Short mmCIF file of C-alpha atoms in Angstrom, two decimals:
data_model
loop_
_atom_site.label_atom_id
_atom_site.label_comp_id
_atom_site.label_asym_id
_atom_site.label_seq_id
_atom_site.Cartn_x
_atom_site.Cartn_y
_atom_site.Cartn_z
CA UNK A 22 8.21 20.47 20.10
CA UNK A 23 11.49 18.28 19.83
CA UNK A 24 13.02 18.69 16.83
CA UNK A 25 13.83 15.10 15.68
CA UNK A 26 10.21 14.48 16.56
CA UNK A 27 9.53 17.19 13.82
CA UNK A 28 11.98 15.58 11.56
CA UNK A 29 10.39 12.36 12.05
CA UNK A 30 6.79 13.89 11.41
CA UNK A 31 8.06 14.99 8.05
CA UNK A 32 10.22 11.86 6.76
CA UNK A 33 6.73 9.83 7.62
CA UNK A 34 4.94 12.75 5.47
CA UNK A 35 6.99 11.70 2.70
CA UNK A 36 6.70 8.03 2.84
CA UNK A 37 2.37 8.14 3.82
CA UNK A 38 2.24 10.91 0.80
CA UNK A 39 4.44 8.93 -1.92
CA UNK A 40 1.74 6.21 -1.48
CA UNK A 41 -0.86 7.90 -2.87
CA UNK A 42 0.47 11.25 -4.59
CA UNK A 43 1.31 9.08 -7.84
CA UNK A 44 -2.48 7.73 -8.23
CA UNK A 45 -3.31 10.85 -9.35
CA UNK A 46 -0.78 11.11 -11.71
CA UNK A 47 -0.95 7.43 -13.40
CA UNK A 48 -2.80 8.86 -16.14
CA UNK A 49 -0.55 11.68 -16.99
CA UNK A 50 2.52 9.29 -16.65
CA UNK A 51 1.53 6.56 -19.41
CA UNK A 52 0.10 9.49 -21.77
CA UNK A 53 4.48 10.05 -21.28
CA UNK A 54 6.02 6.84 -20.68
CA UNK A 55 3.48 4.34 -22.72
CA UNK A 56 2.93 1.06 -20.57
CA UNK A 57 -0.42 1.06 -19.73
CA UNK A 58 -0.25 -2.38 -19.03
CA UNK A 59 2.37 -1.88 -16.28
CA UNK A 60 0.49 0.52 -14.21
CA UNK A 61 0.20 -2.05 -11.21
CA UNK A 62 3.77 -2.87 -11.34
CA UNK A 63 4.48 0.70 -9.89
CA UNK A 64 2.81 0.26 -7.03
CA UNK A 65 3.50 -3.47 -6.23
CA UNK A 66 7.46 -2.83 -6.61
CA UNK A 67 7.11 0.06 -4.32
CA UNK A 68 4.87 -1.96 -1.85
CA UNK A 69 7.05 -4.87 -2.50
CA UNK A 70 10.25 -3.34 -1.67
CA UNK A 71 8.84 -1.29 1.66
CA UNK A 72 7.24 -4.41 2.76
CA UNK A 73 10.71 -6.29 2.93
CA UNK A 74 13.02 -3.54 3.22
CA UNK A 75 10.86 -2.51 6.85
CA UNK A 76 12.30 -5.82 8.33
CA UNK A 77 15.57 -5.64 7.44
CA UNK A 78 16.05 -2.25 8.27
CA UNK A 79 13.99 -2.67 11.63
CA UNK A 80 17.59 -5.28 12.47
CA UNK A 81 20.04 -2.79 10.41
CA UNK A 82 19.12 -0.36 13.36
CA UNK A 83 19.39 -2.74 16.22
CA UNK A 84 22.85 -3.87 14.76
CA UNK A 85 24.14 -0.39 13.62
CA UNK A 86 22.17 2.47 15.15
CA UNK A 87 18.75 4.05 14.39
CA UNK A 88 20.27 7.42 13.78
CA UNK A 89 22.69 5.91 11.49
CA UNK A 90 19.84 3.91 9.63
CA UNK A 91 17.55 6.12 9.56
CA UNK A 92 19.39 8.66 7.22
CA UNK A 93 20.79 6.29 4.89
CA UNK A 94 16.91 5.10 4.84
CA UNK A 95 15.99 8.86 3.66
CA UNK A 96 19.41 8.80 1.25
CA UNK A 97 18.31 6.01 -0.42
CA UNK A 98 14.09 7.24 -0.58
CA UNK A 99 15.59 10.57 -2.20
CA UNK A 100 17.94 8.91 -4.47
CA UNK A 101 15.21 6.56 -5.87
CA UNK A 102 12.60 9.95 -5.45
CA UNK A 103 15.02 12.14 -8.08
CA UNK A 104 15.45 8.76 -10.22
CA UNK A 105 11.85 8.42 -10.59
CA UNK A 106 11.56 11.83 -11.91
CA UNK A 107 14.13 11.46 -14.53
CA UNK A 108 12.85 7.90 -15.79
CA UNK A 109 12.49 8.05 -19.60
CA UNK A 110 10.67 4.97 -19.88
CA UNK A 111 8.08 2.88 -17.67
CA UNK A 112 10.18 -0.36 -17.05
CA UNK A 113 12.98 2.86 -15.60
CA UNK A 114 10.18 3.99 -13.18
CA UNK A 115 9.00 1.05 -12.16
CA UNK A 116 13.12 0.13 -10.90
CA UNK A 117 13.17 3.42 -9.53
CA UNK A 118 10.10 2.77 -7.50
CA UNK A 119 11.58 -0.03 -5.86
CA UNK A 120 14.55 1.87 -4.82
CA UNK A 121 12.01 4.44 -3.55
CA UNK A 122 10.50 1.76 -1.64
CA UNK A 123 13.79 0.36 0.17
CA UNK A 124 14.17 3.45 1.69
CA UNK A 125 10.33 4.22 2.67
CA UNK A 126 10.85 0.76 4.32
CA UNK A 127 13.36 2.03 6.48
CA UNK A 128 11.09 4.77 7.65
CA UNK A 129 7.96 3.04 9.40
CA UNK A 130 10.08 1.00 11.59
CA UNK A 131 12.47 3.26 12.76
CA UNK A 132 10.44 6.37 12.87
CA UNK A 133 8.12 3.93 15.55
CA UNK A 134 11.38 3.18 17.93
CA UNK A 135 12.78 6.52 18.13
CA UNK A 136 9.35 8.18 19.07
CA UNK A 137 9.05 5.26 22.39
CA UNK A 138 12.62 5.99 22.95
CA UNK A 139 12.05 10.27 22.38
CA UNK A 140 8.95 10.29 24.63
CA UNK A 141 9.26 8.14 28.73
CA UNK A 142 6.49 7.80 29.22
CA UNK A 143 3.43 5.54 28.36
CA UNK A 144 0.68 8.70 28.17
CA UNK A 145 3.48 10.71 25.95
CA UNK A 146 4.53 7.79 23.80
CA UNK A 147 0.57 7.57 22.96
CA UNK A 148 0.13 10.98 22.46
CA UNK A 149 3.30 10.92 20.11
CA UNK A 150 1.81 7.53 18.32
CA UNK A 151 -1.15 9.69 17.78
CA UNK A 152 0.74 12.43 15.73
CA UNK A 153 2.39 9.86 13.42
CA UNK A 154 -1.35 8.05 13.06
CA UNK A 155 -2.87 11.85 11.95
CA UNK A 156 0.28 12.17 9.49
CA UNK A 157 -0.55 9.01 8.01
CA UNK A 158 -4.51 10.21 7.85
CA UNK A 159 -3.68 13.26 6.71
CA UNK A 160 -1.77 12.82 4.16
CA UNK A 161 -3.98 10.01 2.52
CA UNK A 162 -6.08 13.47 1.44
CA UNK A 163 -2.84 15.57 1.06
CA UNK A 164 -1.58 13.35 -1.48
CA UNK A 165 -4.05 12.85 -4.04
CA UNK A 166 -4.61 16.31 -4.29
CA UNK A 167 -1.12 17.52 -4.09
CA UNK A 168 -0.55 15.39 -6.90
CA UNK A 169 -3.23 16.66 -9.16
CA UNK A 170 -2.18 20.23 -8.43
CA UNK A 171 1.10 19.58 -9.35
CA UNK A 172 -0.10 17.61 -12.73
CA UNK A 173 -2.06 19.96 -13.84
CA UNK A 174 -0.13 23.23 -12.88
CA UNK A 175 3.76 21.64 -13.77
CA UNK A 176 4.31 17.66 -14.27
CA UNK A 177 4.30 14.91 -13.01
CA UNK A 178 8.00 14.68 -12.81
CA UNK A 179 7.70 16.97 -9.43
CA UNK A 180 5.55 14.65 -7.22
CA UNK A 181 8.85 13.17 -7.09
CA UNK A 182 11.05 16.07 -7.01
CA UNK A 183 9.04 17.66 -3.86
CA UNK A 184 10.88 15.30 -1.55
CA UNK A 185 14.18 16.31 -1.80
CA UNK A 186 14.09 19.90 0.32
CA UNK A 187 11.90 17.98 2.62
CA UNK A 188 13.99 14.82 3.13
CA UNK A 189 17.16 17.26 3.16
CA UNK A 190 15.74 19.21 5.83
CA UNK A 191 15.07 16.01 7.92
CA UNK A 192 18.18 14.19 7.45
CA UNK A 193 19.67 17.98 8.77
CA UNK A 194 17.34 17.59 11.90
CA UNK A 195 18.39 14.76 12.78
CA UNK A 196 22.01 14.53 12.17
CA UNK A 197 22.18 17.34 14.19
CA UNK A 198 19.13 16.88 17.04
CA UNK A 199 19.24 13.39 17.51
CA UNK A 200 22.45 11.80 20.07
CA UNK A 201 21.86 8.21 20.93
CA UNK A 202 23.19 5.77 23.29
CA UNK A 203 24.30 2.33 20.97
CA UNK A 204 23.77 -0.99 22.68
CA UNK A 205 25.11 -3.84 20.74
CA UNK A 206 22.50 -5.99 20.43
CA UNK A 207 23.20 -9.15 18.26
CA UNK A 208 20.95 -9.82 15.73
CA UNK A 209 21.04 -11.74 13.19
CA UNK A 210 19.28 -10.72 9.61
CA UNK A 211 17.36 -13.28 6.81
CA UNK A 212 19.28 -12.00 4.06
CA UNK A 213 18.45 -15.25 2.37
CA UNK A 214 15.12 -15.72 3.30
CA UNK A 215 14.65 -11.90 1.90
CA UNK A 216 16.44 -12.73 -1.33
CA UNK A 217 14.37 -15.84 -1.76
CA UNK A 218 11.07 -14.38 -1.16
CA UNK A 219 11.76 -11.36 -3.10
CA UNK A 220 12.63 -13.49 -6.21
CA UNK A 221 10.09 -15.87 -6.28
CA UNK A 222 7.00 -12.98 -5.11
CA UNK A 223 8.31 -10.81 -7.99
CA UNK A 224 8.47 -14.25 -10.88
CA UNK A 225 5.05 -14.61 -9.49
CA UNK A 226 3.76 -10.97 -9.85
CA UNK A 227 5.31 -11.01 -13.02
CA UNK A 228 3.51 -13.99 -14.48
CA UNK A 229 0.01 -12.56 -13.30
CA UNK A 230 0.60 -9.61 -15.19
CA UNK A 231 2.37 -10.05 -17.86
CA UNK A 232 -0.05 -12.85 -19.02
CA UNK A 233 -3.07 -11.15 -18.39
CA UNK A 234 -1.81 -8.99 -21.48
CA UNK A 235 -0.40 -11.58 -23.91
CA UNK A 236 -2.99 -14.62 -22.36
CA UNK A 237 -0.27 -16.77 -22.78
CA UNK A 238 -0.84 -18.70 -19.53
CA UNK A 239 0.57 -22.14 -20.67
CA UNK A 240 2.93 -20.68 -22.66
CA UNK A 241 7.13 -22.50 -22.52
CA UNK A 242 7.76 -18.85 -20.33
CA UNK A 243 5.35 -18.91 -18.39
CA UNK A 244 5.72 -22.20 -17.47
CA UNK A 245 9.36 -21.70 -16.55
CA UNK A 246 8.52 -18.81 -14.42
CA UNK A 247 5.73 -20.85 -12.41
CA UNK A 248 8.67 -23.27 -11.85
CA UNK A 249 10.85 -20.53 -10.54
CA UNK A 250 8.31 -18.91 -8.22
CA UNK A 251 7.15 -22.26 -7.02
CA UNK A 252 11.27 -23.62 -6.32
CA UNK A 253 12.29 -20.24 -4.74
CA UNK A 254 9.47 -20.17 -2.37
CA UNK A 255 9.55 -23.76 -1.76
CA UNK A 256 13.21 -22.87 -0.38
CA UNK A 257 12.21 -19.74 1.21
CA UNK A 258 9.76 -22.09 3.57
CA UNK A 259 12.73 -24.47 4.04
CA UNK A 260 15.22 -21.79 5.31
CA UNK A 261 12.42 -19.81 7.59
CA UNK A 262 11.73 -23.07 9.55
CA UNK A 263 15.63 -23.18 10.05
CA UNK A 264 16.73 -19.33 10.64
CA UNK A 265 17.50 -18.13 14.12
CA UNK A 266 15.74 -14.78 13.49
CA UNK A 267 13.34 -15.53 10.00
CA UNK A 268 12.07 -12.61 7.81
CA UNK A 269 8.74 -14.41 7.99
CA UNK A 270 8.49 -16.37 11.30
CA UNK A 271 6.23 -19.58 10.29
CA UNK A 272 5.57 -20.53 13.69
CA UNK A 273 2.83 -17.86 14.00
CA UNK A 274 1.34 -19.47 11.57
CA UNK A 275 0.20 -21.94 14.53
CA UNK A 276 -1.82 -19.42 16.05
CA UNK A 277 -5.57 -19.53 13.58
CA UNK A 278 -7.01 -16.57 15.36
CA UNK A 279 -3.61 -14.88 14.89
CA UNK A 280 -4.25 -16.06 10.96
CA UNK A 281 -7.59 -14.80 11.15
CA UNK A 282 -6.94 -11.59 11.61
CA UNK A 283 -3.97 -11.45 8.90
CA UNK A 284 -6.46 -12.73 6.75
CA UNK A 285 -8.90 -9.98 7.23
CA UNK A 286 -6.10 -7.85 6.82
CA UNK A 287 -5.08 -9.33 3.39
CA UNK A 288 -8.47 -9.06 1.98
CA UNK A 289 -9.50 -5.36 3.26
CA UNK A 290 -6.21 -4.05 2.40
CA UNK A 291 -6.45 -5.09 -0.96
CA UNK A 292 -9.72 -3.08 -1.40
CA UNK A 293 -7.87 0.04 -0.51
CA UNK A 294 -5.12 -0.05 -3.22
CA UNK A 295 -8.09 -0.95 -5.93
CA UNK A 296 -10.10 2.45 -4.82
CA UNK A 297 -6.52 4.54 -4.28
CA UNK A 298 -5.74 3.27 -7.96
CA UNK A 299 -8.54 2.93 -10.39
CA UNK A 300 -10.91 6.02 -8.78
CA UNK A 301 -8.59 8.34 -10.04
CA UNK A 302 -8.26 6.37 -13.82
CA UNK A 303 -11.89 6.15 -14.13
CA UNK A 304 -12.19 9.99 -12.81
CA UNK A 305 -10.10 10.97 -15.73
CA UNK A 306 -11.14 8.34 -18.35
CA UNK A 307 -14.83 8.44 -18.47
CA UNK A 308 -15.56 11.14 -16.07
CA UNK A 309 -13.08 13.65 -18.19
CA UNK A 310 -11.92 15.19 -14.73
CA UNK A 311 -8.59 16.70 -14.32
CA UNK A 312 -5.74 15.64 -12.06
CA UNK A 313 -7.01 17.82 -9.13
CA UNK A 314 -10.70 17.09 -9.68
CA UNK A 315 -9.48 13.10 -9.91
CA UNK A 316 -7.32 13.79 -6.66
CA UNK A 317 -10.91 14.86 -4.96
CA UNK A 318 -12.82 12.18 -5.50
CA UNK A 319 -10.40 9.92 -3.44
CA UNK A 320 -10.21 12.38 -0.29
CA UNK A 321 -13.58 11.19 1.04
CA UNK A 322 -12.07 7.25 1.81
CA UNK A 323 -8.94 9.09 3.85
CA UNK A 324 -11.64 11.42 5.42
CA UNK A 325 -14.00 9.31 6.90
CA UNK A 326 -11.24 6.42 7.57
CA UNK A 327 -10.11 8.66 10.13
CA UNK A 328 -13.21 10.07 11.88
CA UNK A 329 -14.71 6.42 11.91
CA UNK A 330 -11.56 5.27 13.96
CA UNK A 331 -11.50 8.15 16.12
CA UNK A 332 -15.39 7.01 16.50
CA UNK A 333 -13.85 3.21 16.79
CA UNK A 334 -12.15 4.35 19.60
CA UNK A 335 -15.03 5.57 21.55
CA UNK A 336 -17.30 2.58 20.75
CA UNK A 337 -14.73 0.16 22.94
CA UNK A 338 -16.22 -0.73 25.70
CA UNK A 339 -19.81 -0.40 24.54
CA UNK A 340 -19.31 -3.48 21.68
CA UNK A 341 -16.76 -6.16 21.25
CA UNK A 342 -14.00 -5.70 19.24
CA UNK A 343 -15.86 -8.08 17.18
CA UNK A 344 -19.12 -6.42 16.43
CA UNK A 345 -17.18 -3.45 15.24
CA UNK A 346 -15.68 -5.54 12.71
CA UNK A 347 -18.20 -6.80 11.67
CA UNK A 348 -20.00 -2.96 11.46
CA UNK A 349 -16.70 -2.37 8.93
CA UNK A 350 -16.75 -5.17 6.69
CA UNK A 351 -20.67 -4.79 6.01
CA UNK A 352 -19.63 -0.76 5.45
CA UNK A 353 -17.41 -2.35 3.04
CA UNK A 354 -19.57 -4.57 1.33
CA UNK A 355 -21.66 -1.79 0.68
CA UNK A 356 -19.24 0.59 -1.06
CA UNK A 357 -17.78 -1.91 -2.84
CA UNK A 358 -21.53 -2.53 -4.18
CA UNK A 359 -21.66 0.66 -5.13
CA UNK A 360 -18.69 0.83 -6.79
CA UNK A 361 -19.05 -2.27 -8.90
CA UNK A 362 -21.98 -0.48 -10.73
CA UNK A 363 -20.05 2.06 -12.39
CA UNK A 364 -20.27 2.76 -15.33
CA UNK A 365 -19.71 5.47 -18.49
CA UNK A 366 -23.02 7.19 -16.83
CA UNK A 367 -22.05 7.24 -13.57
CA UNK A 368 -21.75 10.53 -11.99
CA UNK A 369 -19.21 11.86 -9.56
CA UNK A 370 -21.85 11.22 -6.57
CA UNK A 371 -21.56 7.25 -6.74
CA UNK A 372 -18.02 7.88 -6.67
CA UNK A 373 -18.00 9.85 -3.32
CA UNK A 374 -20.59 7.65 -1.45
CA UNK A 375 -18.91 4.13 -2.36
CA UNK A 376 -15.04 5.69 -1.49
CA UNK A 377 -16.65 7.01 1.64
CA UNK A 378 -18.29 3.76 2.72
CA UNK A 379 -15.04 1.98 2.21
CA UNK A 380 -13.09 4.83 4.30
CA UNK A 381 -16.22 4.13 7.05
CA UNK A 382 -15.33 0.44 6.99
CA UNK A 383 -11.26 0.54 7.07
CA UNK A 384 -11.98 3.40 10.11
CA UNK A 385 -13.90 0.57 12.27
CA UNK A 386 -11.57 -2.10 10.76
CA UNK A 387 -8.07 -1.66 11.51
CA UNK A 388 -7.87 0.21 14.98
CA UNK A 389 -9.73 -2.57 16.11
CA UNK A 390 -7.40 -5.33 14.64
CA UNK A 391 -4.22 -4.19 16.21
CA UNK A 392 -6.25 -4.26 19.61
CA UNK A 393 -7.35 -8.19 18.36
CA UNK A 394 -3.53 -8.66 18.19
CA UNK A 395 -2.55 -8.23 21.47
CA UNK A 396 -5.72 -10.44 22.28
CA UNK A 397 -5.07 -13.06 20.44
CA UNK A 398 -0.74 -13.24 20.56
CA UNK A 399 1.43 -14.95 22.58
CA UNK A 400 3.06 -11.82 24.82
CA UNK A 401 6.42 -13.30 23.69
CA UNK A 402 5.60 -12.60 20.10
CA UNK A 403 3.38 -9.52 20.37
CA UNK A 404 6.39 -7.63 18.77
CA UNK A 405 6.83 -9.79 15.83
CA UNK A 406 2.93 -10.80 15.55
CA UNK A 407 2.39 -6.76 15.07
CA UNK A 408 5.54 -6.61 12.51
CA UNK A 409 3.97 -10.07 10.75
CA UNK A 410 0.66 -7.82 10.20
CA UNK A 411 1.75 -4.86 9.10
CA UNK A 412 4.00 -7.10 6.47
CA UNK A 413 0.54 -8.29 5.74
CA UNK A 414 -0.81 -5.04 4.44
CA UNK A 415 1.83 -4.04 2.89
CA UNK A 416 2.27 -7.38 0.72
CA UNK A 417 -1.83 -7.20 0.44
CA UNK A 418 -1.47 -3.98 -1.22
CA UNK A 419 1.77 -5.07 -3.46
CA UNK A 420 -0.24 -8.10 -4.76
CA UNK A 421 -3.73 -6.62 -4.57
CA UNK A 422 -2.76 -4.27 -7.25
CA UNK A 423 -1.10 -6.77 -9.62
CA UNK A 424 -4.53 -8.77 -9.42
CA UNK A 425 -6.47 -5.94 -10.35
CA UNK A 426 -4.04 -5.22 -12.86
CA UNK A 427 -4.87 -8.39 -14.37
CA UNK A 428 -8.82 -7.89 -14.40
CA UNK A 429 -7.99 -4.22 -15.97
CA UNK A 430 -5.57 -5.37 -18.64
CA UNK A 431 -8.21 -8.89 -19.30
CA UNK A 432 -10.97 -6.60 -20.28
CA UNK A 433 -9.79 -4.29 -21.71
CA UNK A 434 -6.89 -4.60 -23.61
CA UNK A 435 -8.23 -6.32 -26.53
CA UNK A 436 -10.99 -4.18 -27.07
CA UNK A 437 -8.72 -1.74 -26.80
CA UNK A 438 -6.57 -3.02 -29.94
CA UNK A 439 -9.53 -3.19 -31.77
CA UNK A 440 -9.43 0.65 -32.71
CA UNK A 441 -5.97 -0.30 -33.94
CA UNK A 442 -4.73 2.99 -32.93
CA UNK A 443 -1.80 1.83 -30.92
CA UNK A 444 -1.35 2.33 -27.54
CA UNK A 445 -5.09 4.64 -25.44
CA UNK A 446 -3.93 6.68 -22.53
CA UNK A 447 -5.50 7.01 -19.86
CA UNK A 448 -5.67 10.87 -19.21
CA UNK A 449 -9.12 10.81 -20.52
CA UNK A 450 -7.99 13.28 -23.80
CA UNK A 451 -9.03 10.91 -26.24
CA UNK A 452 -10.50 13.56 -28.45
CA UNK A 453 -7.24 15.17 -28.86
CA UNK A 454 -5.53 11.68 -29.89
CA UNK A 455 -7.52 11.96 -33.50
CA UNK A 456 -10.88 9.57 -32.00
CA UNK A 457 -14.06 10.10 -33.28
CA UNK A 458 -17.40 10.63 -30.77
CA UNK A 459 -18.17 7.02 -31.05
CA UNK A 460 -14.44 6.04 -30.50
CA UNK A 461 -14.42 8.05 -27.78
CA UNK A 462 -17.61 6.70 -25.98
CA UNK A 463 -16.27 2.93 -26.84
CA UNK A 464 -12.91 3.64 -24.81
CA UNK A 465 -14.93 5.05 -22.01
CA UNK A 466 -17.67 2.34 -21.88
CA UNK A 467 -14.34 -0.41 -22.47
CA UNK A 468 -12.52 2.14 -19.43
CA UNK A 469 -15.30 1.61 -17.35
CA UNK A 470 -16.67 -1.99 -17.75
CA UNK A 471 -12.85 -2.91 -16.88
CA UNK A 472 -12.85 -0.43 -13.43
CA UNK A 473 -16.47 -2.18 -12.68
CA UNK A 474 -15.04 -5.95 -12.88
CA UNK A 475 -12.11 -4.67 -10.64
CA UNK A 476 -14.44 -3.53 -8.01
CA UNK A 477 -16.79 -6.75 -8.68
CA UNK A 478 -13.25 -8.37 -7.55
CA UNK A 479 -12.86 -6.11 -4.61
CA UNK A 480 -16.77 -7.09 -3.36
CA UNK A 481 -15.57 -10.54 -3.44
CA UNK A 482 -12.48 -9.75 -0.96
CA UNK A 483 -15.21 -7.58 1.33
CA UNK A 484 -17.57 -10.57 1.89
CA UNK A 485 -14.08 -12.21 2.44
CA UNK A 486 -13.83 -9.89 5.34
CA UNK A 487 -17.49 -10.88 6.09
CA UNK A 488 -17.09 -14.28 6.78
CA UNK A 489 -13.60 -14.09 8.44
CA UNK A 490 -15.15 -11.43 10.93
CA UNK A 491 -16.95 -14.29 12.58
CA UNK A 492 -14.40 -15.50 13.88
CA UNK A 493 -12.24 -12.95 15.18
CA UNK A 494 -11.17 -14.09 19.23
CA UNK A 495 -13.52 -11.79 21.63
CA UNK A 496 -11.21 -13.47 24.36
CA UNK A 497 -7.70 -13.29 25.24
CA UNK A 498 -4.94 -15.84 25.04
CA UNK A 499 -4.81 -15.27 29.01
CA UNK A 500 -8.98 -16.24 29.10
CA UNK A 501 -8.90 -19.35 26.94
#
C-alpha cells in the first residue's frame, strides 16, 4: 500500500481517536486538575477550533501546498498534544485543547484531497474513502478503551503523549513519500469572518456555562458578554454577505431543504457528544466502574454505527433516502428514552442497549444525509454545501456539549455544595475522599439525576430529528 496513504491512515487515527480517548479520562483529569464545572469546555474548544481551523486550512493548502500544510497541521496537533499533557491546571488544558484542535482541523480536509489526488480513479478513490470512513469507525471503539487502559495502568497524561511517535512517524512518511505538483490557485481566506465568529461563539459558550454555575444570568458580566457575542456576530453576518470567498457562505442558507438537512445534522450530532461524554461519568460515578470498564460501555454506539451504515448502504434502492431517516431518528428516540431513565439503580445493561440504539440510528442517519446533499445542492456548491455540513457537526458537537454542560452543572452543583466538602470528583472514589455511605449514595443519586436531565435534553433534540425527517427532499434539484 502507498505509503503517504499509510501516513494519512494514521494522522486521521490520531485526530478520530483524540475525540473520544479523553471521555474516558474526564473523571481521572478533574480528580487532578479540579474544574468540574469546565468539563464541556474541553471538548467545545477542541470542536471549536477543528471546526474553524478545517476551513482555513482547506485554503492554506490551495494557496501554499497540501504537503506543506499538512505537516505544519500535525506540528501544531503534537505541539498542543505534549501541552495538554503537561497542563497543571484545567483553564491550561482547556487552551491546550484548542491548539490541539487547530491542527486536527488541518487533518480532515487535507487528508480528503490528497487521497482523490493519490488514487485516479473513481472505483479507487471510493475504495480509499472507505479506509478513512473504517478509521474513523474504528477508532470511535479504539479510543474509549485505549484511554481507560492507559488511566488505569499509567495516567492520563499519556492519552496525550501517545501521539507524538505516531504523528512523528507520519510527518516522516510524508515528507519523504509524498512529491506534489503546486498550482497557484488564488484564493482568498475569511480571516475576519474567522476571527469574528470565533470571538463572539466562544463569549457565547462562555456565558452558557459559566452562568449555569454562578446563576448569575442578568448579572452587569453577563450582560456585557451577551452584548459582545450579539455585536461580533452581528458583524460576522455583515462581512460574510460581503467576502469574495466567506468562512460561512450565507447564501446556502437560501436553499430550506439544504437547511433541513443541516438541521438534522445539528440536532443528532449533538446526541452523540452527550452519550461520548456523560456514559463514561455516570459509568464511573454511580456505576463505580473503572476507566477501561467506563471505556466499554461506549464501544457499543461506535459498533453498531458502523454495521447499521454498512446495512444503510444496502437498503438504497429498496427505501428512499427518506424512510431510512426516518428508521434512524425513531432508533434514536428510543435510546435516548432509555437513557433518560437512568438512574443510581441502573445497571450496566440499560447502558449498552440505549448507546447501541443511538449507534443504530446515527448508522442509518448520516450515510444517508451526505447522499441528501448532493440531492438537494446546487452542483455549483456541492463542494462547499458538503464543507457547510460537516462545519455543522462539528459546531453541533462544540455547542452540544456546553448545553449539556449547563443541565449537568444546574442540577447538580448546588446539591453538590451542600456536603460542604469542597470540590466531588468525578472518578466515582468518593469513599476514599472521607464520605460517609449516605454521602456517598447522595452524590450518586445527585450524579445521576443530573446525567438523566442531560439525556431528557438529548430526547428533545431526537424528536427534533423526528419532525425535521419529514421533510427531507426525496427528489433532486434536477427533478423539481
Amino acid at each position: 500500500m502507498n505509503k503517504v496513504f499509510i501516513a494519512l491512515l494514521l494522522v486521521t487515527a490520531l485526530a478520530a481517536i483524540e475525540g473520544t480517548i479523553v471521555s474516558t479520562a474526564i473523571p481521572s483529569i478533574t480528580a487532578d486538575l479540579l474544574g468540574v464545572d469546565l468539563i464541556s469546555w474541553i471538548y467545545s474548544a477542541y470542536l471549536l477550533a477543528t471546526a474553524i481551523a478545517a476551513i482555513i486550512f482547506g485554503k492554506l493548502a490551495d494557496l501554499f501546498g497540501r504537503k506543506r500544510m499538512i505537516i505544519i497541521g500535525i506540528i501544531i496537533f503534537l505541539v498542543g498534544s505534549i501541552l495538554c499533557g503537561l497542563a497543571q491546571t484545567m483553564e491550561q488544558l482547556i487552551v491546550f485543547r484548542a491548539i490541539q484542535g487547530i491542527g486536527a482541523g488541518s487533518i480532515l480536509p487535507i487528508t480528503l484531497t490528497m487521497v482523490g489526488e493519490l488514487f485516479k480513479t473513481e472505483k479507487e478513490r471510493a475504495k480509499g474513502q472507505s479506509y478513512l470512513s473504517m478509521v474513523w469507525g474504528v477508532s470511535g471503539v479504539i479510543g474509549p478503551l485505549c484511554g481507560g487502559f492507559i488511566v488505569d495502568q499509567v495516567s492520563w497524561h499519556f492519552i496525550f503523549f501517545i501521539n507524538v511517535p505516531f504523528g512523528l512517524a507520519s510527518i516522516y512518511l510524508i515528507a519523504k513519500h509524498y512529491s506534489e505538483q503546486l498550482e497557484a490557485v488564488k484564493r482568498k481566506i475569511d480571516y475576519l469572518g474567522a476571527v469574528l465568529f470565533t470571538i463572539g461563539t466562544v463569549a457565547l459558550l462562555y456565558v452558557i456555562i459559566d452562568n449555569s454555575k454562578t446563576q448569575a444570568w442578568l448579572s452587569n458580566q453577563s450582560l456585557l458578554i451577551y452584548a459582545v457575542a450579539i455585536v461580533f456576530l452581528a458583524i460576522f453576518v455583515r462581512v460574510e454577505l460581503k467576502a469574495e470567498e466567506p468562512i460561512i457562505p450565507l447564501t446556502l442558507f437560501k436553499n430550506s431543504r439544504l437547511m433541513v438537512i443541516n438541521a438534522l445534522t445539528l440536532c443528532a450530532m449533538a446526541i452523540v457528544i452527550g452519550v461520548t461524554v456523560y456514559i463514561p461519568i455516570f459509568a464511573q460515578s454511580v456505576l463505580g466502574k473503572n476507566a477501561t470498564q467506563a471505556g466499554l460501555l461506549l464501544t457499543p454506539m461506535s459498533i453498531f454505527w458502523t454495521v447499521n451504515s454498512i446495512m444503510a448502504g444496502h437498503l438504497i434502492g429498496r427505501l428512499t433516502n427518506k424512510r431510512i431517516i426516518q428508521m434512524g431518528t425513531i432508533l434514536l428516540m428510543a435510546g435516548a428514552f432509555l437513557l433518560s431513565r437512568l438512574s443510581d439503580g441502573s445497571s450496566d445493561f440499560s447502558v449498552y442497549i440505549g448507546s447501541s440504539l443511538i449507534g443504530l440510528g446515527m448508522g442509518f442517519i448520516m450515510p444517508m444525509l451526505m447522499i441528501s446533499i448532493q440531492k438537494v445542492a446546487d452542483p455549483k456548491q456541492l463542494g462547499t454545501s458538503i464543507g457547510l455540513n460537516s462545519f455543522t457537526n462539528t459546531f453541533s458537537q462544540a455547542v452540544g456539549a456546553a448545553f449539556f454542560g449547563m443541565i449537568f452543572n444546574l442540577i447538580t452543583s448546588e446539591k453538590m455544595a451542600s456536603l460542604g466538602k469542597g470540590e466531588i470528583q468525578l472518578n466515582g472514589e468518593f469513599a476514599k475522599g472521607g464520605f460517609s455511605a449516605d454521602e456517598v449514595s447522595f452524590l450518586k443519586e445527585t450524579i445521576a439525576s443530573g446525567i438523566s436531565y442531560i439525556y431528557i435534553a438529548a430526547l428533545l433534540f431526537a424528536v427534533c430529528t423526528f419532525i425535521f425527517s419529514f421533510f427531507i427532499a426525496t427528489k433532486s434539484r434536477s427533478q423539481v
